[in-house]
Coordinates of C-alpha atoms in Angstrom, one line a residue:
X241 CA -6.3 75.4 120.4
X242 CA -3.8 74.2 117.8
X243 CA -0.8 75.2 119.9
X244 CA -2.2 73.4 123.0
X245 CA -2.7 70.2 120.9
X246 CA 0.8 70.3 119.6
X247 CA 2.3 70.8 123.1
X248 CA 0.2 67.8 124.3
X249 CA 1.5 65.6 121.5
X250 CA 5.1 66.7 122.1
X251 CA 4.7 66.0 125.9
X252 CA 3.1 62.6 125.5
X253 CA 4.5 61.3 122.3
X254 CA 7.7 59.4 121.7
X255 CA 11.0 61.1 121.7
X256 CA 12.3 61.9 118.2
X257 CA 15.7 60.7 117.1
X258 CA 17.0 64.3 117.0
X259 CA 16.0 64.8 120.6
X260 CA 17.7 61.6 121.7
X261 CA 20.9 62.5 119.9
X262 CA 20.9 66.0 121.4
X263 CA 20.6 64.5 124.9
X264 CA 23.3 62.0 124.2
X265 CA 25.5 64.7 122.8
X266 CA 25.1 66.5 126.2
X267 CA 26.3 63.4 128.0
X268 CA 29.3 63.0 125.7
X269 CA 30.2 66.7 126.0
X270 CA 30.1 66.6 129.8
X271 CA 32.3 63.5 129.8
X272 CA 34.9 65.1 127.5
X273 CA 35.0 68.3 129.6
X274 CA 35.3 66.4 132.9
X275 CA 38.0 64.2 131.6
X276 CA 39.9 67.1 130.1
X277 CA 39.7 69.2 133.2
X278 CA 40.8 66.4 135.5
X279 CA 44.0 66.0 133.5
X280 CA 45.1 69.6 134.2
X281 CA 48.1 69.7 136.5
X282 CA 48.5 72.3 139.2
X283 CA 49.8 74.9 139.6
X284 CA 48.7 76.6 136.4
X285 CA 51.9 78.2 135.1
X286 CA 50.5 80.5 132.4
X287 CA 49.4 84.1 132.5
X288 CA 46.5 83.1 130.1
X289 CA 45.0 81.0 132.8
X290 CA 43.2 77.7 132.2
X291 CA 42.6 78.3 128.5
X292 CA 46.3 77.7 128.0
X293 CA 46.4 74.3 129.7
X294 CA 43.0 72.8 128.9
X295 CA 43.5 70.0 126.3
X296 CA 41.8 69.8 122.9
X297 CA 39.1 67.5 124.2
X298 CA 37.7 70.2 126.4
X299 CA 37.1 72.5 123.4
X300 CA 35.7 69.5 121.5
X301 CA 33.1 69.1 124.2
X302 CA 32.3 72.8 124.2
X303 CA 31.8 72.8 120.5
X304 CA 29.6 69.6 120.6
X305 CA 27.5 71.1 123.3
X306 CA 26.7 74.3 121.4
X307 CA 25.9 72.4 118.2
X308 CA 23.6 70.1 120.2
X309 CA 21.8 73.1 121.8
X310 CA 21.3 74.8 118.4
X311 CA 19.9 71.6 116.9
X312 CA 17.6 71.2 119.8
X313 CA 16.6 74.9 119.7
X314 CA 15.9 74.6 116.0
X315 CA 13.6 71.7 116.7
X316 CA 10.7 71.5 114.2
X317 CA 7.7 73.5 113.2
X318 CA 6.1 72.8 116.6
X319 CA 9.0 74.5 118.5
X320 CA 12.3 73.5 120.1
X321 CA 13.0 70.0 121.5
X322 CA 11.0 68.9 124.5
X323 CA 11.7 70.6 127.9
X324 CA 13.8 67.8 129.5
X325 CA 16.2 67.9 126.6
X326 CA 16.6 71.7 126.8
X327 CA 16.9 71.6 130.6
X328 CA 19.6 68.9 130.4
X329 CA 21.7 70.9 127.9
X330 CA 21.5 74.0 130.0
X331 CA 22.6 72.0 133.1
X332 CA 25.5 70.6 131.1
X333 CA 26.5 74.1 130.0
X334 CA 26.4 75.3 133.6
X335 CA 28.7 72.4 134.6
X336 CA 31.0 73.1 131.7
X337 CA 31.4 76.8 132.2
X338 CA 31.1 77.2 135.9
X339 CA 32.1 73.8 137.2
X340 CA 35.4 73.4 135.3
X341 CA 37.5 74.5 138.3
X342 CA 35.8 71.9 140.5
X343 CA 36.8 69.2 138.1
X344 CA 40.4 70.5 138.2
X345 CA 40.7 70.8 142.0
X346 CA 38.7 70.2 145.2
X347 CA 40.0 73.5 146.6
X348 CA 37.8 76.6 146.3
X349 CA 38.9 79.1 143.7
X350 CA 39.6 82.6 144.7
X351 CA 40.7 84.0 148.1
X352 CA 37.3 85.7 148.8
X353 CA 35.5 82.4 149.2
X354 CA 37.8 81.5 152.1
X355 CA 37.3 84.8 153.7
X356 CA 33.5 84.5 153.5
X357 CA 33.6 81.1 155.2
X358 CA 35.7 82.7 158.0
X359 CA 33.1 85.5 158.5
X360 CA 30.3 82.9 158.7
X361 CA 32.4 81.0 161.2
X362 CA 33.0 84.1 163.2
X363 CA 29.3 84.9 163.4
X364 CA 28.7 81.4 164.6
X365 CA 31.2 81.8 167.5
X366 CA 30.4 85.4 168.4
X367 CA 27.7 86.5 170.9
X368 CA 26.6 89.3 168.7
X369 CA 27.4 91.3 165.6
X370 CA 30.0 94.0 166.0
X371 CA 29.8 96.5 163.0
X372 CA 33.1 98.1 163.9
X373 CA 35.1 95.0 162.8
X374 CA 34.9 95.6 159.0
X375 CA 32.4 96.3 156.2
X376 CA 31.1 92.7 156.2
X377 CA 29.7 93.0 159.7
X378 CA 27.6 96.0 158.6
X379 CA 25.8 93.8 156.1
X380 CA 25.7 90.4 157.8
X381 CA 22.5 88.9 156.3
X382 CA 24.2 86.5 153.9
X383 CA 26.8 85.4 156.3
X384 CA 24.2 84.7 159.0
X385 CA 22.2 82.6 156.5
X386 CA 25.4 80.8 155.4
X387 CA 26.4 80.0 159.0
X388 CA 22.8 78.7 159.8
X389 CA 22.8 76.5 156.7
X390 CA 26.2 75.0 157.4
X391 CA 25.4 74.3 161.0
X392 CA 21.9 72.9 160.2
X393 CA 23.1 70.6 157.4
X394 CA 26.6 69.7 158.5
X395 CA 27.9 70.2 155.0
X396 CA 31.6 70.6 154.6
X397 CA 32.3 74.4 154.1
X398 CA 35.0 73.8 151.6
X399 CA 32.8 71.6 149.4
X400 CA 30.0 74.2 149.6
X401 CA 32.5 76.9 148.4
X402 CA 33.8 74.6 145.6
X403 CA 30.4 74.0 144.1
X404 CA 28.9 77.5 144.9
X405 CA 29.4 78.8 141.3
X406 CA 27.3 75.9 139.9
X407 CA 24.6 76.3 142.5
X408 CA 24.4 80.1 142.2
X409 CA 24.2 79.9 138.4
X410 CA 21.4 77.3 138.8
X411 CA 19.5 79.7 141.0
X412 CA 20.1 82.6 138.7
X413 CA 18.9 80.7 135.7
X414 CA 15.7 79.5 137.5
X415 CA 14.9 83.1 138.4
X416 CA 15.7 84.3 134.9
X417 CA 13.5 81.5 133.4
X418 CA 10.5 82.8 135.4
X419 CA 11.3 86.4 134.5
X420 CA 11.5 85.8 130.8
X421 CA 8.0 84.2 130.8
X422 CA 6.6 87.6 131.6
X423 CA 8.6 89.2 128.6
X424 CA 7.9 86.7 125.8
X425 CA 5.8 83.7 125.1
X426 CA 8.2 82.2 122.5
X427 CA 10.0 79.1 123.9
X428 CA 13.0 79.5 121.5
X429 CA 13.5 83.0 122.7
X430 CA 13.4 82.0 126.4
X431 CA 15.9 79.1 126.0
X432 CA 18.3 81.2 123.9
X433 CA 18.2 84.0 126.6
X434 CA 19.4 81.4 129.2
X435 CA 22.1 80.2 126.9
X436 CA 23.5 83.6 126.0
X437 CA 23.3 84.7 129.7
X438 CA 25.6 81.8 130.5
X439 CA 27.9 82.4 127.6
X440 CA 28.3 86.1 128.5
X441 CA 28.9 85.6 132.2
X442 CA 32.6 86.2 132.5
X443 CA 32.3 88.4 135.5
X444 CA 33.0 85.6 138.0
X445 CA 30.6 86.9 140.6
X446 CA 28.9 83.5 141.3
X447 CA 31.3 82.3 144.0
X448 CA 30.2 82.0 147.6
X449 CA 29.4 85.6 148.2
X450 CA 26.7 88.2 149.2
X451 CA 26.9 89.5 145.6
X452 CA 25.7 86.2 144.2
X453 CA 23.0 85.9 146.8
X454 CA 21.9 89.5 146.2
X455 CA 21.8 89.1 142.4
X456 CA 19.5 86.0 142.7
X457 CA 17.2 88.0 144.9
X458 CA 17.4 90.9 142.5
X459 CA 16.2 88.7 139.7
X460 CA 13.3 87.4 141.8
X461 CA 12.2 90.9 142.7
X462 CA 12.3 91.9 139.0
X463 CA 10.3 88.8 138.1
X464 CA 7.6 89.8 140.7
X465 CA 7.6 93.4 139.3
X466 CA 7.2 92.1 135.7
X467 CA 4.6 89.5 136.8
X468 CA 2.0 89.9 139.6
X469 CA 2.9 93.5 140.4
X470 CA 3.0 94.7 136.8
X471 CA 0.7 97.4 135.4
X472 CA -0.6 97.9 131.8
X473 CA -0.4 101.6 130.9
X474 CA -2.7 103.0 128.2
X475 CA -1.3 104.5 125.0
X476 CA 1.0 107.4 125.6
X477 CA -0.5 110.7 124.2
X478 CA 2.2 113.3 125.0
X479 CA 4.1 115.2 127.8
X480 CA 1.4 117.8 128.6
X481 CA 0.3 117.7 132.2
X482 CA -3.2 116.6 131.4
X483 CA -1.9 113.9 129.0
X484 CA 0.5 112.6 131.7
X485 CA -2.2 112.6 134.3
X486 CA -4.6 110.7 132.1
X487 CA -1.9 108.2 131.1
X488 CA -0.9 107.6 134.7
X489 CA -4.5 107.2 136.0
X490 CA -5.4 104.9 133.1
X491 CA -3.0 102.2 134.3
X492 CA -4.6 98.9 135.1
X493 CA -3.0 96.0 137.1
X494 CA -1.8 93.1 135.0
X495 CA -2.8 90.7 137.8
X496 CA -6.6 90.9 138.3
X497 CA -6.6 89.0 141.6
X498 CA -6.0 91.4 144.5
X499 CA -4.9 88.6 146.8
X500 CA -2.1 87.6 144.5
X501 CA -0.9 91.2 144.2
X502 CA -0.9 91.7 148.0
X503 CA 1.1 88.5 148.5
X504 CA 3.6 89.4 145.8
X505 CA 4.0 92.8 147.4
X506 CA 4.7 91.3 150.8
X507 CA 7.3 88.9 149.3
X508 CA 8.9 91.8 147.4
X509 CA 9.3 93.9 150.5
X510 CA 10.7 91.0 152.4
X511 CA 13.3 90.3 149.7
X512 CA 14.2 94.0 149.5
X513 CA 14.8 94.0 153.3
X514 CA 17.0 90.9 153.0
X515 CA 19.0 92.5 150.1
X516 CA 19.5 95.7 152.2
X517 CA 20.9 93.6 155.0
X518 CA 23.2 91.5 152.8
X519 CA 25.0 93.6 150.3
X520 CA 26.2 97.2 149.9
X521 CA 25.6 97.7 146.2
X522 CA 22.6 95.5 145.2
X523 CA 19.9 97.6 147.1
X524 CA 20.8 100.6 145.0
X525 CA 20.4 98.6 141.7
X526 CA 17.1 97.4 142.9
X527 CA 16.0 101.0 143.7
X528 CA 17.1 102.3 140.3
X529 CA 15.3 99.4 138.4
X530 CA 12.1 99.8 140.4
X531 CA 12.1 103.6 139.9
X532 CA 12.7 103.3 136.2
X533 CA 10.0 100.7 135.7
X534 CA 7.5 102.6 137.9
X535 CA 8.1 105.9 135.9
X536 CA 7.5 104.0 132.7
X537 CA 4.0 103.0 134.0
X538 CA 4.8 99.3 134.3
X539 CA 4.5 98.9 138.1
X540 CA 1.2 98.9 139.8
X541 CA 2.2 99.7 143.4
X542 CA 3.5 103.2 142.5
X543 CA 4.9 103.8 146.0
X544 CA 7.2 100.8 145.9
X545 CA 10.3 102.8 145.0
X546 CA 9.7 105.2 147.9
X547 CA 9.2 102.3 150.3
X548 CA 12.5 100.7 149.0
X549 CA 14.3 104.0 149.4
X550 CA 13.1 104.3 153.0
X551 CA 14.2 100.8 153.9
X552 CA 17.6 101.4 152.3
X553 CA 18.1 104.7 154.1
X554 CA 17.1 103.2 157.5
X555 CA 19.7 100.4 157.0
X556 CA 22.4 102.8 156.1
X557 CA 21.6 105.2 158.9
X558 CA 21.6 102.6 161.7
X559 CA 23.1 99.1 161.1
X560 CA 25.7 100.3 158.5
X561 CA 26.5 103.6 160.1
X562 CA 29.8 102.4 161.5
X563 CA 31.2 101.7 158.1
X564 CA 29.7 104.7 156.3
X565 CA 31.1 107.1 158.9
X566 CA 34.6 106.1 157.9
X567 CA 33.8 105.5 154.2
X568 CA 31.5 108.2 152.8
X569 CA 29.7 106.6 149.8
X570 CA 30.3 109.6 147.5
X571 CA 33.8 110.4 148.6
X572 CA 35.2 109.0 145.3
X573 CA 33.6 108.9 141.9
X574 CA 33.3 110.7 138.6
X575 CA 33.2 109.3 135.1
X576 CA 37.0 109.8 134.4
X577 CA 38.0 108.3 137.7
X578 CA 35.6 105.4 137.1
X579 CA 37.1 104.7 133.6
X580 CA 40.6 104.9 135.0
X581 CA 39.9 102.5 138.0
X582 CA 37.7 100.0 136.0
X583 CA 39.4 100.0 132.7
X584 CA 42.8 101.7 132.4
X585 CA 44.2 100.4 135.7
X586 CA 43.2 96.8 134.8
X587 CA 44.8 96.8 131.3
X588 CA 48.3 96.2 132.6
X589 CA 50.8 93.5 133.6
X590 CA 52.1 90.6 131.6
X591 CA 51.2 90.1 127.9
X592 CA 48.9 87.2 128.7
X593 CA 47.1 89.0 131.5
X594 CA 46.5 92.0 129.3
X595 CA 45.1 89.7 126.6
X596 CA 42.7 88.2 129.1
X597 CA 41.4 91.6 130.2
X598 CA 41.0 92.6 126.6
X599 CA 39.0 89.5 125.9
X600 CA 36.6 90.4 128.7
X601 CA 36.2 93.9 127.3
X602 CA 35.6 92.5 123.8
X603 CA 33.1 90.0 125.0
X604 CA 31.1 92.7 126.8
X605 CA 31.2 95.0 123.8
X606 CA 30.1 92.3 121.4
X607 CA 27.1 91.4 123.5
X608 CA 26.2 95.1 123.9
X609 CA 26.6 95.7 120.2
X610 CA 24.2 92.7 119.5
X611 CA 21.8 94.1 122.0
X612 CA 21.8 97.6 120.4
X613 CA 21.4 96.1 117.0
X614 CA 18.5 94.0 118.3
X615 CA 16.9 97.1 119.9
X616 CA 17.1 98.9 116.6
X617 CA 15.5 96.0 114.7
X618 CA 12.7 95.7 117.3
X619 CA 12.1 99.4 117.1
X620 CA 11.7 99.3 113.3
X621 CA 9.2 96.4 113.7
X622 CA 7.3 98.2 116.4
X623 CA 7.9 95.5 119.1
X624 CA 10.6 97.1 121.2
X625 CA 10.0 96.3 124.9
X626 CA 10.8 99.3 127.0
X627 CA 11.1 97.1 130.1
X628 CA 14.0 95.2 128.7
X629 CA 15.7 98.4 127.6
X630 CA 15.3 100.1 131.0
X631 CA 16.6 97.0 132.9
X632 CA 19.6 96.8 130.5
X633 CA 20.7 100.4 130.7
X634 CA 19.7 101.6 134.3
X635 CA 22.7 99.8 136.0
X636 CA 25.0 102.2 134.1
X637 CA 23.7 105.0 136.3
X638 CA 25.9 103.7 139.2
X639 CA 29.1 103.4 137.1
X640 CA 30.4 107.0 137.6
X641 CA 29.0 107.3 141.2
X642 CA 31.3 104.9 143.1
X643 CA 34.6 103.2 142.1
X644 CA 33.8 100.2 144.3
X645 CA 37.4 99.1 144.3
X646 CA 37.7 99.2 140.6
X647 CA 34.9 96.5 140.2
X648 CA 31.9 98.7 139.5
X649 CA 32.0 97.9 135.8
X650 CA 32.0 94.2 136.6
X651 CA 29.0 94.6 138.8
X652 CA 27.1 96.9 136.3
X653 CA 27.7 94.5 133.4
X654 CA 26.5 91.6 135.5
X655 CA 23.2 93.2 136.4
X656 CA 22.6 94.3 132.8
X657 CA 23.6 90.9 131.3
X658 CA 20.2 89.1 131.5
X659 CA 18.5 91.9 129.6
X660 CA 21.4 92.5 127.2
X661 CA 21.1 88.7 126.4
X662 CA 17.4 89.0 125.8
X663 CA 17.8 92.0 123.5
X664 CA 20.6 90.3 121.7
X665 CA 18.3 87.5 120.8
X666 CA 16.5 89.8 118.4
X667 CA 19.6 89.5 116.2
X668 CA 20.5 85.9 116.9
X669 CA 17.1 84.5 116.1
X670 CA 15.5 84.5 112.6
X671 CA 14.6 87.8 110.9
X672 CA 10.9 86.9 110.8
X673 CA 8.6 86.3 113.7
X674 CA 10.1 85.1 117.0
X675 CA 8.4 81.7 116.7
X676 CA 10.0 81.0 113.3
X677 CA 12.1 77.9 113.0
X678 CA 15.8 78.6 112.2
X679 CA 17.0 77.9 108.7
X680 CA 20.1 75.6 108.3
X681 CA 22.2 78.7 107.6
X682 CA 21.0 80.6 110.6
X683 CA 21.4 77.6 112.8
X684 CA 25.0 77.2 111.6
X685 CA 25.7 80.8 112.3
X686 CA 24.2 80.6 115.7
X687 CA 26.2 77.5 116.6
X688 CA 29.4 79.2 115.5
X689 CA 28.6 82.4 117.4
X690 CA 27.8 80.4 120.6
X691 CA 31.0 78.4 120.3
X692 CA 33.1 81.6 120.0
X693 CA 31.3 83.2 122.9
X694 CA 32.1 80.1 125.0
X695 CA 35.8 80.3 124.2
X696 CA 35.8 84.0 125.1
X697 CA 34.0 83.3 128.4
X698 CA 36.3 80.5 129.5
X699 CA 39.3 82.7 128.6
X700 CA 37.9 85.7 130.6
X701 CA 36.5 83.7 133.5
X702 CA 39.5 81.5 134.2
X703 CA 42.2 83.9 133.0
X704 CA 43.5 84.4 136.5
X705 CA 44.0 80.7 137.2
X706 CA 47.7 81.2 137.8
X707 CA 46.9 82.9 141.1
X708 CA 43.3 82.1 141.9
X709 CA 43.5 78.3 141.7
X710 CA 45.4 77.2 144.8
X711 CA 47.5 74.1 145.3
X712 CA 47.5 71.6 148.2
X713 CA 50.9 73.0 149.2
X714 CA 49.5 76.5 149.7
X715 CA 46.6 75.1 151.7
X716 CA 49.1 73.2 153.9
X717 CA 51.1 76.4 154.4
X718 CA 48.1 78.4 155.5
X719 CA 47.2 75.6 158.0
X720 CA 50.8 75.7 159.3
X721 CA 50.6 79.5 159.7
X722 CA 47.4 79.2 161.7
X723 CA 49.2 76.9 164.1
X724 CA 52.3 79.1 164.3
X725 CA 50.5 82.4 164.9
X726 CA 49.3 82.9 168.5
X727 CA 46.0 84.7 169.1
X728 CA 46.4 88.4 168.4
X729 CA 49.4 88.0 166.1
X730 CA 49.7 89.6 162.7
X731 CA 49.7 87.5 159.5
X732 CA 51.3 89.1 156.5
X733 CA 50.9 87.7 153.0
X734 CA 52.4 89.0 149.8
X735 CA 49.0 89.8 148.2
X736 CA 45.3 89.1 148.7
X737 CA 45.1 85.9 146.5
X738 CA 45.9 83.8 149.5
X739 CA 43.7 80.9 150.8
X740 CA 43.5 82.3 154.3
X741 CA 41.0 83.6 156.9
X742 CA 38.6 80.7 156.6
X743 CA 39.3 80.1 160.3
X744 CA 40.2 82.3 163.2
X745 CA 38.9 85.4 161.3
X746 CA 38.8 87.5 164.4
X747 CA 41.9 86.1 166.1
X748 CA 44.6 87.8 164.0
X749 CA 45.4 91.0 162.1
X750 CA 45.7 90.3 158.4
X751 CA 47.9 92.5 156.2
X752 CA 49.4 92.2 152.8
X753 CA 52.7 93.5 151.4
X754 CA 50.7 94.8 148.5
X755 CA 48.7 97.1 150.8
X756 CA 51.7 98.1 153.0
X757 CA 53.7 99.1 149.9
X758 CA 51.1 100.3 147.4
X759 CA 53.4 102.3 145.2
X760 CA 56.8 100.6 145.4
X761 CA 57.5 96.9 146.2
X762 CA 61.3 97.2 145.9
X763 CA 63.3 95.7 148.6
X764 CA 64.9 99.1 149.6
X765 CA 61.5 100.8 150.1
X766 CA 59.1 98.0 151.0
X767 CA 61.3 95.7 153.0
X768 CA 61.7 98.1 156.1
X769 CA 57.9 98.8 156.0
X770 CA 57.0 95.1 156.1
X771 CA 59.6 94.4 158.8
X772 CA 58.4 97.2 161.0
X773 CA 54.8 96.2 160.7
X774 CA 55.6 92.6 161.6
X775 CA 57.6 93.6 164.7
X776 CA 55.0 96.1 165.9
X777 CA 52.6 93.5 167.2
X778 CA 53.4 92.4 170.8
X779 CA 52.1 88.9 169.9
X780 CA 54.5 88.6 167.0
X781 CA 53.9 88.0 163.4
X782 CA 54.1 85.4 160.6
X783 CA 55.0 86.5 157.0
X784 CA 53.5 84.1 154.5
X785 CA 54.8 84.1 150.9
X786 CA 52.9 81.8 148.6
X787 CA 53.2 81.0 144.9
X788 CA 49.7 82.4 144.1
X789 CA 50.1 85.7 145.9
X790 CA 53.5 86.4 144.3
X791 CA 52.1 85.4 140.9
X792 CA 49.3 87.9 141.2
X793 CA 51.8 90.7 141.7
X794 CA 53.9 89.6 138.7
X795 CA 50.9 89.1 136.4
X796 CA 49.4 92.5 137.2
X797 CA 52.8 94.3 136.8
X798 CA 53.2 95.3 140.4
X799 CA 56.5 93.5 140.8
X800 CA 58.8 90.9 139.2
X801 CA 59.7 87.4 140.3
X802 CA 63.3 88.5 140.9
X803 CA 62.2 91.5 142.9
X804 CA 60.0 89.4 145.2
X805 CA 62.8 86.9 145.6
X806 CA 65.1 89.7 146.7
X807 CA 62.5 91.0 149.2
X808 CA 62.1 87.5 150.7
X809 CA 65.9 87.1 151.0
X810 CA 66.3 90.4 152.7
X811 CA 63.5 89.7 155.2
X812 CA 65.0 86.3 156.0
X813 CA 68.2 87.9 157.2
X814 CA 66.7 90.4 159.6
X815 CA 66.9 90.1 163.4
X816 CA 64.1 88.1 164.9
X817 CA 63.1 86.5 161.6
X818 CA 63.3 82.7 161.2
X819 CA 62.0 80.3 158.6
X820 CA 59.2 78.3 160.3
X821 CA 57.6 76.4 157.4
X822 CA 58.5 75.7 153.8
X823 CA 57.3 73.6 150.8
X824 CA 57.4 73.9 147.1
X825 CA 54.6 76.5 147.0
X826 CA 55.0 78.6 150.1
X827 CA 57.4 79.8 152.8
X828 CA 56.4 81.1 156.3
X829 CA 58.7 83.2 158.5
X830 CA 58.1 83.8 162.2
X831 CA 58.9 87.3 163.3
X832 CA 59.4 88.0 167.0
X833 CA 58.6 91.6 168.3

């Protein structure tokens, strides 16, 4: 009764000076960050990315925001600051960490966002879905939804892609906020989980993509499993058959209303079907999480993992069979191969790029170390939540199974992050009960820790800005190439970081010099291969060399600036090759067959 009265007073009473100051600090922080980001000149000419060119005012805004959050989180004896203040600070954090690129430029960051817009456009124009085109057309659910939304709303596709990270993070946080209500009743705990989740999210998977959409649905499914579909197991007595049978049969549903459970189950199955149709990897992570939670006795519909496995198998056997026939899912894998592809191969290139990769690794290890320490502390106090532990560690099962283009560790760390953040709060919050107010010393330490995490996240997240933040000159060059290349022609870029394929996705063959010459980009070895590929197409070809694509090869150690200049000079002197377009950031050469 006392808690209900305090909450009523907090909701209806006047705002305290501390709450007003925290809200104003959020406004000031956002203004500093927006102004600082808008002063950044493109292109970014540093292998450290945006962190090297953002002015001091940006970091002042980040520090002010984290201090304001900790002050609001500390609150008073009744709890943290009122909900509008906390929500506002989280919104500002999302804009600061995930909207910075949108304040720098109005061009989408990263080549993949352009490609995904092109796939949605292709689905709009096509009469049906041809799974033989590429992998995306074997999992078309997200692209069909994107195409429908764009046509129904009339929104500018580029604007949607620019702000997709902010929108996706907002969706993730809303799902996580619901999810955490089933794991803890402490408001300070829930707000800090959201904050740490943002501060640890360097993975950069929130762009316009099936992965971002699938991760949102994954969090919603987990929320349904932990809420209306949860079960309460009795006390575990042992591993004897009779004890296990008694324990399993003694489970009771957490939701007493059958109608709510049936509705939640129907929604869960619908979401699982959408996930299976939208992304290659996410359904497996859903299946692993559901299986682990069910075996722990925490899921009431015990056949849900089996149903999920059947739905996944049916999709793989029929709609995705064209891709899987040419790409067996277990053809590559193994722990050593996974470590080499996900860690060793990425720690290379220029000194700045290596430092950025190391920052990402350090940030991940720091959060996992905090989570492990928090789990040990909770275990000693007898309040360790096995659900959080299972959801944090089960994504690791997929790490050695499939290399996933060297990105499996990125995806695994993303799916574990919400629960790593939750377990880390056991260390970051006071040593007493979870509802205890932070001391001044603990609040100062938390503010410092959050500020440092923010610096690491910005460094890791925007560390590739030299080649994934595009200039207007590069956009103009791609538009020129689309005009120059007739239908059926080949378009060759230096590397994948190119803002192309957002239009005419099916009208051309798209190749990269990086893929044509995977082991040697020297002019002597690579030049003839590129020239031969360009002249092979009867419709001709256009070779596009942009600043960003060449920078990606230099930063990752695949080539040098002088080597790429020599390659371009050699190509320009070959028969049938002529310069068709040029500006300060790109050159395009027309190649006749």
